[in-house]
Coordinates of C-alpha atoms and ligand atoms in Angstrom, one line a residue:
Chain A
M170 CA 10.3 29.9 -50.3
N171 CA 8.9 31.0 -53.5
G172 CA 6.6 28.0 -54.9
F173 CA 6.6 26.1 -51.6
F174 CA 3.0 26.2 -51.4
D175 CA 2.4 26.3 -55.1
I176 CA 0.8 22.9 -55.8
P177 CA 0.0 21.8 -59.5
S178 CA -3.7 21.8 -60.1
D179 CA -3.9 18.1 -61.3
L180 CA -3.5 17.0 -57.6
Q181 CA -6.9 18.5 -57.1
H182 CA -5.9 19.9 -53.6
S183 CA -4.5 22.8 -52.0
Y184 CA -1.6 22.6 -49.9
G185 CA -3.7 22.6 -46.8
G186 CA -5.9 20.0 -48.4
L187 CA -3.2 17.7 -48.9
I188 CA -2.1 18.1 -45.3
A189 CA -5.6 17.2 -44.1
I190 CA -6.1 14.2 -46.4
H191 CA -2.4 13.1 -45.1
L192 CA -3.4 13.4 -41.5
Q193 CA -6.7 11.5 -42.2
E194 CA -4.9 8.6 -43.7
A195 CA -2.3 8.6 -41.1
L196 CA -4.3 9.1 -37.9
V197 CA -7.5 7.1 -38.5
P198 CA -5.7 3.8 -39.1
V199 CA -3.9 4.2 -35.7
L200 CA -7.1 5.1 -33.9
V201 CA -8.8 2.1 -35.1
G202 CA -5.7 0.1 -34.5
L203 CA -5.9 1.2 -30.9
L204 CA -9.3 0.3 -30.6
L205 CA -8.6 -3.2 -31.8
A206 CA -5.3 -3.4 -29.7
L207 CA -7.1 -2.6 -26.2
P208 CA -9.2 -5.7 -26.4
I209 CA -6.6 -7.9 -28.0
G210 CA -4.1 -6.8 -25.4
L211 CA -6.3 -7.5 -22.5
L212 CA -7.0 -11.1 -23.9
C213 CA -3.3 -11.5 -24.2
V214 CA -2.8 -10.6 -20.6
H215 CA -5.5 -12.8 -19.5
Y216 CA -4.9 -15.8 -21.6
D217 CA -1.1 -15.7 -21.5
W218 CA -0.7 -18.3 -24.2
I219 CA -2.3 -16.5 -27.1
Y220 CA 0.1 -13.5 -26.7
G221 CA 2.9 -15.4 -28.5
P222 CA 0.7 -16.3 -31.6
V223 CA -0.7 -12.7 -31.7
L224 CA 2.7 -11.2 -31.6
W225 CA 3.9 -13.5 -34.3
T226 CA 0.9 -12.8 -36.5
S227 CA 1.3 -9.0 -36.3
T228 CA 5.0 -9.2 -37.0
V229 CA 4.3 -11.3 -40.2
L230 CA 1.6 -8.8 -41.2
Y231 CA 4.3 -5.8 -40.6
A232 CA 6.8 -7.7 -42.9
I233 CA 4.3 -7.6 -45.8
P234 CA 5.0 -4.8 -48.1
S235 CA 2.3 -2.2 -48.5
I236 CA 2.2 -2.7 -52.3
A237 CA 1.3 -6.3 -51.8
F238 CA -1.6 -5.2 -49.6
F239 CA -2.7 -2.8 -52.2
V240 CA -2.5 -5.4 -54.9
V241 CA -5.0 -7.6 -53.2
L242 CA -7.2 -4.9 -51.6
I243 CA -7.7 -3.0 -54.7
D244 CA -10.1 -5.8 -56.0
Y245 CA -12.4 -5.0 -52.9
T246 CA -11.9 -1.4 -52.0
G247 CA -10.5 -0.1 -55.2
L248 CA -8.3 2.9 -55.6
S249 CA -9.5 4.6 -52.4
Q250 CA -8.2 5.9 -49.1
L251 CA -9.4 2.7 -47.5
T252 CA -6.8 0.6 -49.6
V253 CA -4.2 2.7 -48.0
M254 CA -5.6 2.8 -44.5
I255 CA -6.1 -0.8 -43.8
P256 CA -2.5 -2.0 -44.2
L257 CA -1.5 1.0 -42.0
C258 CA -4.0 0.0 -39.3
L259 CA -2.6 -3.6 -39.3
Y260 CA 0.9 -2.2 -39.1
S261 CA 0.0 -0.2 -36.1
L262 CA -1.0 -3.3 -34.2
V263 CA 2.8 -4.6 -34.2
V264 CA 3.4 -1.7 -31.8
L265 CA 0.1 -1.0 -30.0
V266 CA -0.7 -4.6 -28.8
P267 CA 2.7 -5.0 -27.1
A268 CA 2.3 -1.5 -25.7
V269 CA -1.2 -2.3 -24.3
V270 CA 0.1 -5.6 -22.9
D271 CA 3.1 -4.0 -21.3
G272 CA 0.8 -1.1 -19.9
I273 CA -1.5 -3.7 -18.2
R274 CA 1.3 -5.7 -16.9
S275 CA 2.9 -2.6 -15.4
V276 CA 0.0 -2.4 -12.9
P277 CA 1.7 -3.5 -9.4
E278 CA 0.4 -6.7 -8.1
E279 CA -0.8 -5.1 -4.8
T280 CA -2.9 -2.7 -7.0
N281 CA -4.8 -5.5 -8.5
A282 CA -5.1 -7.3 -5.3
A283 CA -6.5 -4.1 -3.6
A284 CA -8.9 -3.8 -6.5
S285 CA -10.3 -7.2 -6.3
A286 CA -10.3 -7.0 -2.4
M287 CA -12.5 -4.2 -2.6
G288 CA -15.1 -6.1 -4.7
I289 CA -14.2 -4.3 -8.1
G290 CA -15.4 -6.6 -10.8
L291 CA -13.1 -7.6 -13.9
A292 CA -14.5 -5.2 -16.3
R293 CA -14.6 -2.2 -14.0
R294 CA -11.0 -3.2 -13.0
Y295 CA -9.9 -3.1 -16.5
L296 CA -11.6 0.3 -17.6
Q297 CA -11.1 2.1 -14.1
V298 CA -7.7 0.8 -12.8
Q299 CA -5.7 -1.1 -15.4
L300 CA -6.2 1.1 -18.3
P301 CA -5.6 4.5 -16.7
I302 CA -2.3 3.1 -15.2
A303 CA -1.4 1.6 -18.6
V304 CA -1.7 5.1 -20.2
P305 CA 2.1 5.9 -20.2
A306 CA 3.0 2.7 -21.9
I307 CA 0.1 3.0 -24.5
M308 CA 1.0 6.6 -25.2
A309 CA 4.6 5.5 -25.9
G310 CA 3.5 3.0 -28.3
L311 CA 0.9 5.4 -29.9
R312 CA 3.9 7.9 -30.6
V313 CA 5.8 5.2 -32.5
A314 CA 2.7 4.2 -34.4
V315 CA 1.6 7.6 -35.3
A316 CA 5.2 8.7 -36.5
S317 CA 5.5 5.5 -38.5
S318 CA 2.0 5.8 -40.1
I319 CA 2.5 9.5 -41.1
S320 CA 5.7 8.5 -42.9
L321 CA 4.0 5.3 -44.6
V322 CA 0.9 7.2 -45.9
S323 CA 3.1 8.4 -48.9
V324 CA 3.3 5.0 -50.4
G325 CA -0.6 5.7 -51.2
A326 CA 0.8 7.9 -54.1
L327 CA 1.3 4.7 -56.1
I328 CA -2.4 3.9 -56.3
G329 CA -3.9 6.8 -58.0
N330 CA -2.8 9.7 -55.7
Q331 CA -4.0 8.4 -52.5
G332 CA -0.8 9.4 -50.7
G333 CA -1.5 12.8 -49.2
L334 CA 1.7 14.8 -49.1
G335 CA 3.4 11.8 -50.8
N336 CA 1.5 12.6 -54.1
L337 CA 3.8 15.5 -54.4
L338 CA 6.7 13.2 -54.8
T339 CA 5.2 11.5 -58.0
T340 CA 4.2 14.8 -59.2
A341 CA 7.7 16.2 -58.7
Q342 CA 9.2 13.3 -60.8
L343 CA 6.5 13.7 -63.6
Y344 CA 6.9 17.5 -64.0
G345 CA 10.5 17.5 -63.2
R346 CA 10.1 19.8 -60.3
P347 CA 12.3 18.6 -57.4
R348 CA 11.3 21.5 -55.4
L349 CA 7.9 19.8 -54.9
A350 CA 9.9 16.9 -53.4
V351 CA 11.3 19.1 -50.9
T352 CA 7.9 20.5 -50.1
S353 CA 6.6 17.0 -49.4
V354 CA 9.4 15.7 -47.2
V355 CA 9.8 18.8 -45.1
T356 CA 6.1 19.2 -44.6
T357 CA 5.6 15.4 -43.5
A358 CA 8.5 15.8 -41.1
A359 CA 6.9 18.9 -39.6
L360 CA 3.5 17.1 -39.3
A361 CA 5.3 14.3 -37.5
I362 CA 7.0 16.5 -35.0
V363 CA 3.7 18.7 -34.4
I364 CA 1.7 15.5 -33.8
D365 CA 4.2 14.0 -31.7
A366 CA 4.4 17.0 -29.6
L367 CA 0.5 17.0 -29.2
L368 CA 0.8 13.4 -28.1
V369 CA 3.4 14.2 -25.5
L370 CA 1.1 17.1 -24.2
L371 CA -1.9 14.7 -24.2
R372 CA -0.1 12.2 -22.1
R373 CA 0.8 15.0 -19.5
V374 CA -2.7 15.8 -19.3
L375 CA -3.9 12.3 -18.9
T376 CA -1.3 11.3 -16.2
P377 CA -1.2 14.0 -13.6
W378 CA -0.6 11.2 -11.3
E379 CA 2.8 10.5 -12.6
P380 CA 6.1 11.4 -10.7
P381 CA 7.8 14.2 -12.7
S382 CA 10.9 12.8 -14.8
G383 CA 9.5 9.4 -15.3
G384 CA 9.3 7.8 -11.7
A385 CA 12.7 8.9 -10.2
A386 CA 10.8 9.9 -7.0
G387 CA 9.6 6.5 -6.6
R388 CA 6.2 5.3 -5.1
S389 CA 7.2 3.5 -1.8
G390 CA 8.9 4.9 1.2
A391 CA 10.8 7.7 -0.7
A392 CA 9.9 10.6 1.4
T393 CA 11.3 11.2 4.7
T394 CA 10.6 9.7 8.2
A395 CA 10.4 13.4 9.4
E396 CA 7.5 14.0 7.1
D397 CA 5.7 11.1 8.6
A398 CA 6.3 12.2 12.1
A399 CA 4.8 15.5 11.1
T400 CA 1.5 14.0 10.1
R401 CA 1.2 11.8 13.2
T402 CA -1.4 12.9 15.7
P403 CA -0.3 14.0 19.2
E404 CA -1.3 10.6 20.4
G405 CA 0.9 8.7 18.0
A406 CA 3.9 10.9 19.0
S407 CA 4.8 9.5 22.5
Chain B
M229 CA -17.5 -13.2 14.6
I230 CA -15.7 -15.1 12.1
A231 CA -15.7 -18.9 12.4
I232 CA -13.0 -20.8 10.5
E233 CA -14.1 -24.4 10.7
D234 CA -11.7 -27.2 9.7
V235 CA -10.4 -25.1 6.7
S236 CA -7.8 -26.4 4.2
K237 CA -6.3 -25.1 1.1
R238 CA -4.4 -27.2 -1.4
Y239 CA -3.2 -25.2 -4.4
A240 CA -3.4 -26.5 -8.0
D241 CA 0.5 -27.5 -7.8
G242 CA -0.2 -29.6 -4.8
T243 CA 1.2 -27.3 -2.3
V244 CA -0.8 -27.6 1.1
A245 CA -0.8 -24.0 2.4
V246 CA -3.4 -24.4 5.1
D247 CA -4.2 -27.6 6.9
R248 CA -7.4 -28.2 8.7
L249 CA -7.3 -24.9 10.5
S250 CA -10.0 -24.0 13.0
L251 CA -10.1 -20.4 14.7
Q252 CA -12.8 -18.3 16.3
I253 CA -12.2 -14.8 15.5
P254 CA -14.2 -12.5 18.0
N255 CA -15.8 -9.2 17.1
H256 CA -14.2 -6.1 18.8
S257 CA -10.9 -7.3 19.0
I258 CA -7.7 -7.8 17.0
T259 CA -6.7 -11.4 16.3
V260 CA -3.1 -11.8 14.8
L261 CA -2.0 -14.4 12.5
V262 CA 1.8 -15.0 13.0
G263 CA 4.2 -17.3 11.8
P264 CA 7.4 -17.7 9.4
S265 CA 7.2 -16.8 5.8
G266 CA 5.2 -19.2 3.7
C267 CA 3.2 -20.8 6.6
G268 CA -0.2 -19.9 5.1
K269 CA -1.1 -16.6 6.7
T270 CA -1.9 -14.7 3.5
T271 CA -3.9 -17.8 2.2
T272 CA -5.9 -17.9 5.4
L273 CA -6.5 -14.2 5.3
R274 CA -7.7 -14.5 1.5
M275 CA -9.9 -17.3 2.3
I276 CA -12.1 -15.0 4.5
N277 CA -12.8 -12.5 1.8
R278 CA -12.7 -15.2 -0.9
M279 CA -9.9 -14.1 -3.0
V280 CA -8.7 -17.8 -2.4
E281 CA -11.4 -20.5 -2.2
P282 CA -10.7 -23.1 0.4
S283 CA -10.4 -26.7 -0.7
G284 CA -12.2 -27.9 2.4
G285 CA -14.0 -26.6 5.4
T286 CA -16.4 -23.7 5.9
I287 CA -16.0 -20.1 7.0
R288 CA -18.8 -18.3 8.7
V289 CA -19.4 -14.7 9.4
D290 CA -22.0 -14.3 12.3
G291 CA -23.2 -17.7 11.7
E292 CA -23.5 -17.3 7.9
D293 CA -21.6 -19.3 5.4
I294 CA -19.5 -16.7 3.3
R295 CA -20.3 -18.7 0.1
S296 CA -23.9 -17.8 0.5
R297 CA -23.3 -14.0 -0.4
P298 CA -22.3 -12.6 -3.8
V299 CA -18.5 -12.3 -3.7
N300 CA -18.2 -8.6 -4.3
A301 CA -20.7 -7.7 -1.7
L302 CA -18.9 -9.7 0.6
R303 CA -15.7 -8.3 -0.2
R304 CA -17.1 -4.6 0.1
S305 CA -18.2 -5.7 3.7
M306 CA -14.5 -6.5 4.7
G307 CA -11.8 -3.7 4.6
Y308 CA -8.5 -5.1 3.2
V309 CA -5.1 -3.5 3.8
I310 CA -1.9 -4.8 2.5
Q311 CA 1.9 -4.2 2.5
N312 CA 2.9 -1.2 0.3
A313 CA -0.7 0.0 0.6
G314 CA -1.6 -1.1 -3.0
L315 CA -3.1 2.5 -3.7
F316 CA -4.6 3.4 -7.0
Q317 CA -1.5 5.5 -8.3
H318 CA -3.9 7.2 -10.7
R319 CA -6.2 8.5 -8.2
T320 CA -5.8 11.4 -5.7
I321 CA -5.8 10.4 -1.9
L322 CA -9.5 11.5 -1.6
D323 CA -10.5 9.4 -4.4
N324 CA -8.6 6.5 -3.3
I325 CA -10.4 6.5 0.0
A326 CA -13.7 7.1 -1.5
T327 CA -13.4 3.8 -3.7
V328 CA -15.8 1.5 -1.7
P329 CA -18.5 4.1 -0.9
R330 CA -18.5 5.0 -4.6
L331 CA -18.8 1.1 -5.6
L332 CA -21.6 1.0 -3.0
G333 CA -23.5 3.8 -5.0
W334 CA -23.0 6.8 -2.6
S335 CA -22.9 10.1 -4.3
K336 CA -19.6 11.5 -5.2
Q337 CA -20.2 14.4 -2.8
R338 CA -21.0 12.1 0.2
A339 CA -18.2 9.6 -0.6
R340 CA -15.7 12.6 -0.6
E341 CA -17.1 13.9 2.6
R342 CA -16.7 10.4 4.2
A343 CA -13.2 10.2 2.9
A344 CA -12.2 13.5 4.3
E345 CA -13.6 12.4 7.7
L346 CA -11.4 9.3 7.6
M347 CA -8.3 11.2 6.7
E348 CA -8.8 13.2 9.8
R349 CA -9.3 9.8 11.7
V350 CA -6.2 8.2 10.6
G351 CA -4.0 11.4 11.1
L352 CA -3.5 12.6 7.7
D353 CA -3.1 16.4 6.9
P354 CA -6.4 17.5 5.0
A355 CA -4.0 19.3 2.5
M356 CA -3.1 15.9 1.2
A357 CA -6.5 15.1 -0.2
R358 CA -5.6 16.5 -3.7
R359 CA -2.2 14.8 -3.8
Y360 CA -1.3 11.7 -5.6
P361 CA 0.1 8.6 -4.0
Y362 CA 3.6 9.2 -5.3
Q363 CA 3.7 12.4 -3.3
L364 CA 3.4 10.7 0.0
S365 CA 5.8 8.7 2.1
G366 CA 5.4 5.1 2.8
G367 CA 3.8 5.5 6.1
Q368 CA 1.5 8.1 4.8
Q369 CA 0.5 5.6 2.1
Q370 CA -0.2 3.0 4.6
R371 CA -2.4 5.5 6.6
V372 CA -4.3 6.1 3.2
G373 CA -4.7 2.2 3.0
V374 CA -6.2 2.1 6.3
A375 CA -8.6 4.9 5.8
R376 CA -9.5 3.4 2.4
A377 CA -10.3 0.0 4.1
L378 CA -12.5 1.8 6.7
A379 CA -14.4 4.0 4.3
A380 CA -17.6 2.1 4.2
D381 CA -17.4 1.3 7.8
P382 CA -17.1 -2.6 7.4
P383 CA -17.4 -4.6 10.4
I384 CA -14.5 -6.6 9.5
L385 CA -10.8 -5.5 8.7
L386 CA -8.5 -7.9 7.1
M387 CA -4.6 -6.7 7.2
D388 CA -1.8 -8.5 5.5
E389 CA 1.5 -7.4 6.7
P390 CA 0.3 -3.7 6.4
F391 CA 3.3 -2.2 8.3
S392 CA 6.1 -4.5 7.3
A393 CA 7.6 -2.2 4.6
V394 CA 7.9 1.0 6.7
D395 CA 11.0 1.8 9.1
P396 CA 10.6 0.9 12.8
V397 CA 9.9 4.4 14.0
V398 CA 7.0 4.8 11.5
R399 CA 5.7 1.4 12.1
R400 CA 5.5 2.1 15.8
G401 CA 3.3 5.1 15.2
L402 CA 1.2 3.2 12.8
Q403 CA 0.8 0.4 15.4
E404 CA -0.3 2.9 18.1
E405 CA -2.6 4.6 15.7
L406 CA -4.2 1.3 14.7
L407 CA -4.8 0.6 18.4
R408 CA -6.3 4.0 18.9
I409 CA -8.7 3.6 16.0
Q410 CA -9.7 0.2 17.1
G411 CA -10.4 1.6 20.5
E412 CA -12.9 3.9 18.8
L413 CA -14.3 1.7 16.3
G414 CA -14.1 -1.9 17.8
K415 CA -14.0 -3.8 14.5
A416 CA -13.1 -7.5 14.2
I417 CA -9.7 -7.1 12.9
V418 CA -7.5 -10.1 11.6
F419 CA -4.0 -9.1 11.4
V420 CA -1.3 -10.9 9.7
T421 CA 2.5 -10.5 10.4
H422 CA 5.8 -12.4 10.6
D423 CA 7.0 -10.2 13.4
M424 CA 6.3 -11.8 16.9
D425 CA 6.9 -8.3 18.5
E426 CA 4.2 -6.8 16.3
A427 CA 1.9 -9.5 17.2
I428 CA 2.4 -9.0 20.9
T429 CA 2.1 -5.4 20.6
I430 CA -1.3 -5.2 18.9
G431 CA -2.8 -8.6 19.3
D432 CA -5.6 -9.2 21.7
R433 CA -5.1 -13.0 20.6
I434 CA -2.5 -14.4 18.6
A435 CA -2.6 -17.6 16.3
V436 CA 0.9 -18.9 15.8
L437 CA 1.0 -21.0 12.5
R438 CA 3.8 -23.4 11.6
T439 CA 5.0 -24.1 8.1
G440 CA 2.5 -26.3 6.4
G441 CA -0.5 -24.3 7.7
K442 CA -1.0 -25.9 11.0
L443 CA -1.9 -23.9 14.0
A444 CA 0.5 -24.3 16.7
Q445 CA -1.0 -22.2 19.5
F446 CA -4.0 -19.7 19.7
A447 CA -4.0 -17.8 22.9
T448 CA -3.4 -14.1 24.5
P449 CA 0.0 -12.7 24.0
D450 CA 0.6 -13.1 27.7
E451 CA -0.2 -16.8 27.7
I452 CA 1.8 -17.4 24.7
L453 CA 4.8 -15.7 26.2
S454 CA 4.4 -17.4 29.6
S455 CA 3.6 -20.8 28.5
P456 CA 4.4 -21.5 24.8
A457 CA 2.6 -24.8 23.6
D458 CA 5.8 -26.4 22.2
P459 CA 9.3 -25.9 21.3
F460 CA 8.5 -24.4 17.7
V461 CA 6.5 -21.5 19.4
E462 CA 9.0 -20.9 22.1
Q463 CA 11.8 -20.8 19.4
F464 CA 9.7 -18.4 17.4
L465 CA 9.2 -16.1 20.5
G466 CA 13.1 -15.6 20.6
A467 CA 15.5 -15.7 23.5
D468 CA 13.9 -12.9 25.6
R469 CA 10.3 -14.0 26.0
G470 CA 10.7 -13.8 29.8
I471 CA 11.6 -10.0 29.7
R472 CA 8.9 -9.4 27.0
G473 CA 6.3 -11.2 29.2
L474 CA 6.8 -8.5 31.8
S475 CA 5.0 -6.1 29.4
F476 CA 1.8 -7.6 30.7
L477 CA 2.4 -7.0 34.4
S478 CA 1.4 -3.6 35.9
T479 CA 3.6 -1.2 38.0
R480 CA 0.5 -0.3 40.0
D481 CA 1.5 -2.3 43.0
L482 CA 5.2 -1.7 43.0
E483 CA 6.8 -0.8 46.4
L484 CA 8.1 2.5 45.8
D485 CA 10.8 4.2 48.1
R486 CA 9.9 7.7 49.0
S487 CA 12.6 8.2 51.5
R488 CA 15.2 9.1 49.0
V489 CA 13.2 12.0 47.2
F490 CA 13.6 15.5 48.5
P491 CA 12.5 18.9 47.1
V492 CA 15.2 21.3 46.2
G493 CA 16.0 23.6 49.2
S494 CA 15.8 20.8 51.9
D495 CA 18.4 20.8 54.5
W496 CA 21.4 18.8 52.9
R497 CA 23.5 18.6 55.9
E498 CA 20.9 16.9 57.9
I499 CA 20.4 14.5 55.0
A500 CA 23.9 13.8 54.7
G501 CA 24.1 13.2 58.5
R502 CA 21.1 10.8 58.3
D503 CA 23.0 8.6 55.7
P504 CA 26.7 8.6 56.1
E505 CA 27.2 6.3 53.3
G506 CA 26.2 8.9 50.7
T507 CA 23.6 6.8 49.0
P508 CA 22.1 9.1 46.2
V509 CA 18.9 11.0 46.6
L510 CA 16.6 12.4 44.0
V511 CA 16.1 16.2 44.1
T512 CA 12.9 17.4 42.8
D513 CA 11.6 21.0 42.0
A514 CA 9.0 22.8 44.2
D515 CA 6.3 21.0 42.0
G516 CA 7.6 17.5 42.7
K517 CA 9.1 17.2 39.2
P518 CA 12.4 15.4 39.1
L519 CA 15.5 17.4 38.7
G520 CA 18.4 14.8 39.2
W521 CA 20.5 12.6 41.5
A522 CA 22.6 14.0 44.0
D523 CA 25.3 12.6 46.6
P524 CA 24.1 14.2 49.8
G525 CA 27.6 14.1 51.2
A526 CA 29.3 15.8 48.3
W527 CA 26.6 18.2 46.8
D528 CA 26.8 21.8 47.4
G529 CA 23.4 22.6 46.2
D530 CA 24.4 23.6 42.9
L531 CA 21.6 22.3 40.3
A532 CA 24.1 22.1 37.5
D533 CA 26.0 19.5 39.4
L534 CA 23.1 17.1 39.7
E535 CA 23.4 13.7 37.7
P536 CA 20.7 13.3 35.0
Y537 CA 18.0 11.1 36.1
G538 CA 17.3 9.5 32.6
P539 CA 13.9 8.2 31.5
S540 CA 11.3 7.8 34.2
F541 CA 8.2 5.5 34.2
E542 CA 4.6 6.1 34.8
V543 CA 3.0 4.2 37.6
G544 CA -0.2 2.3 36.4
R545 CA 0.4 3.2 32.6
D546 CA 3.8 1.5 32.1
S547 CA 4.5 -2.2 32.7
L548 CA 7.1 -3.8 34.9
R549 CA 9.2 -4.2 31.8
V550 CA 9.5 -0.7 31.4
A551 CA 10.2 -0.2 35.1
L552 CA 12.9 -2.8 35.0
D553 CA 14.4 -1.1 31.8
R554 CA 14.6 2.4 33.5
A555 CA 16.3 0.7 36.6
V556 CA 18.9 -0.8 34.4
L557 CA 19.4 2.4 32.6
S558 CA 19.7 4.6 35.6
P559 CA 23.1 5.8 36.8
T560 CA 22.0 5.0 40.4
G561 CA 20.4 1.6 39.5
L562 CA 17.1 3.4 40.7
A563 CA 14.1 4.0 38.4
V564 CA 12.3 7.2 38.8
A565 CA 8.4 6.6 39.1
V566 CA 6.2 9.3 38.3
D567 CA 2.4 9.9 38.1
A568 CA 0.6 11.1 34.9
S569 CA 1.4 14.7 35.6
G570 CA 5.2 13.8 35.8
Q571 CA 5.3 14.3 39.8
V572 CA 7.7 12.0 41.5
L573 CA 6.0 9.2 43.3
G574 CA 9.1 7.5 44.4
V575 CA 12.1 5.3 43.3
A576 CA 12.4 1.7 42.7
G577 CA 15.5 -0.5 42.5
Q578 CA 16.1 -3.7 40.3
E579 CA 15.4 -5.7 43.4
T580 CA 12.1 -4.1 44.0
V581 CA 11.0 -4.8 40.4
A582 CA 12.1 -8.4 40.8
A583 CA 10.0 -8.7 44.0
A584 CA 6.9 -7.2 42.3
I585 CA 7.5 -9.7 39.4
R586 CA 7.3 -12.7 41.8
V587 CA 4.4 -11.2 43.5
A588 CA 2.5 -10.8 40.2
R589 CA 3.5 -14.2 39.1
Q590 CA 2.2 -15.8 42.3
R591 CA -1.1 -13.9 42.0
R592 CA -1.4 -14.9 38.4
A593 CA -1.0 -18.6 39.2
A594 CA -3.7 -18.3 41.8
D595 CA -6.3 -16.9 39.4
T596 CA -6.2 -18.6 36.2
P597 CA -7.8 -18.5 33.6
Q598 CA -5.5 -15.7 32.6
E599 CA -7.5 -12.7 31.6
T600 CA -4.9 -10.4 33.1
A601 CA -3.8 -9.1 29.8
S602 CA -6.3 -6.7 28.5
A603 CA -6.3 -3.4 26.5
S604 CA -5.2 -1.5 29.4
A605 CA -1.9 -3.3 29.9
K606 CA -1.4 -3.1 26.1
A607 CA -1.4 0.6 26.2
G608 CA 1.5 0.7 28.7
R609 CA 3.4 -1.9 26.4
Ligands
LIG947 N1 -1.2 -19.3 -5.9 C1 -0.5 -20.1 -5.4 N2 -0.1 -21.3 -6.0 C2 0.5 -22.2 -5.4 N3 1.1 -22.2 -4.2 C3 1.1 -21.1 -3.5 C4 0.1 -19.9 -4.1 N4 0.1 -18.8 -3.2 C5 0.7 -19.4 -2.2 N5 1.3 -20.6 -2.3 C6 2.3 -21.3 -1.3 O1 1.4 -21.5 -0.3 C7 2.3 -21.4 1.0 C8 1.6 -20.6 1.8 O2 1.7 -19.1 1.2 P1 1.3 -17.9 1.9 O3 -0.1 -18.1 2.2 O4 1.4 -16.7 0.9 O5 2.2 -17.7 3.2 P2 2.5 -16.5 4.1 O6 1.7 -15.2 3.8 O7 2.5 -17.1 5.4 O8 3.9 -16.1 3.8 C9 3.6 -21.2 0.4 O9 4.3 -22.1 0.3 C10 3.4 -20.5 -1.0 O10 4.4 -20.8 -1.8
LIG948 MG1 1.9 -13.4 3.0

């Protein structure tokens, strides 16, 4: 492990510093992407006809290489982290918008009917009923978006050392120190795994209402009749 | 009182779901909308809480046009229960039930106290308060659905096939529970079902709808069974409407035979001598509770040799339908009649029941209008 944490001084960051920058550049765009995807997804569910065009647009954006984005953005945002984060944010939408849409659509019809029959308005219904029930689908999308964002950040090394751990790759080439490349790749992978584990944990915390092991227990009528009989009051038991 | 006045609903695609329907739904009673699938029951129910807007006609609650109130306020004044309960899967049972009180601005504390009270009312174990819907059976979820609808004590309860998705035994329990709760609370309940048996079991009045959303008949269960308005209603009732109609005739005036009932320890030789043909007698214990049938000529007094007497019926509570059923099931052809404490009052054969049916029919024909079928007959099925 000798030299694993030994980072050349011209990167202007320690090993820990590079990790911090990498995480920031990877996670902030996904977070912003999520904030965009929530209203966009809702609109797509509400107005079915815009979902197609929205999906198409996000797929096209996803197909544009980040280098192309950099070339355009450098004129406006310079050699900054922002130039790296804007394309990452747009990329995340290709996963997050469908995740939000699927999540909202996973709300059972009778749940929506019950909500509206109880006089729960549209905004309240979205925030208090549909979004919480959409959490599993959204978290699944978030895991994919975060993992891909963590790996994509490294490309930022191409525009003046804005690639977090990716900068180690260019440095490795420059100084002929392949071990730096190993450090970069191993650390990025470790980051992705740790963050993913945290997301899984977060999802557990947010969804105590989910049947264990992904719904095998089912919602309706799975439990026994005997259990039912047990809860019936004496009057009901004749 | 909910007054549905000449209401129609034509959907955007041209489907006429409800066609010029008029119904008066009284307070303190259960009105059932029954009919085949697609006849407009759900549409009618949803027009009452404005989840569907009528294309014509007016609906009034206690004289006031429902369009004159803000829609969400209107809905919060009407409980709504649906098939599969439609519980909020991400909320605990207690918080599900507390939903409407919270919407009405009650404090969390008060709403939860109210919810706990309702859990008890619908027969749910308080230990379930902190559970989530997936941890409950279908029947239990349906109880939560009823509790949730009752939480803010709305004067009106709308129920759309609430018990259709649970198995028959559980459904029976839920129906009895609903009748019990209604006995205590006296709401105006509109109950939708496609099951005529369920309609007869729980309805004070039944509106039979035919496909195309037209009213075929609106009457008490008893009237519908004894005089269906047209061939459609008759067919919908099924082949055994005559037998089912007996559910509304009381066993109170049944002529019971007491000469065949003897307490254990009686003098058997004397009994055998009295009836040389060996017609069976019912042996009871010292308290008058039935033990079983004996052939007086052959029986040696051993209780183990008695023939089981099968199910009995309770005079006054059970209907003539139950009495007839017991007679058919009995090994001797005689039904055992007991009082509320289980003591034998006498026995009745199929002919006796048939005679009682004739008397009840004649009496009914004499005092129309038919208000004989009421909650008391209902309790005895
Ligand atoms: N939103 C809708 N748009 C068009 N047609 C509908 C809609 N809802 C119900 N219908 C039609 O209206 C008729 C009555 O439906 P519904 O009230 O649900 O019947 P029921 O509850 O008695 O089964 C059916 O033919 C159904 O297909
Ligand atoms: Mg329906």
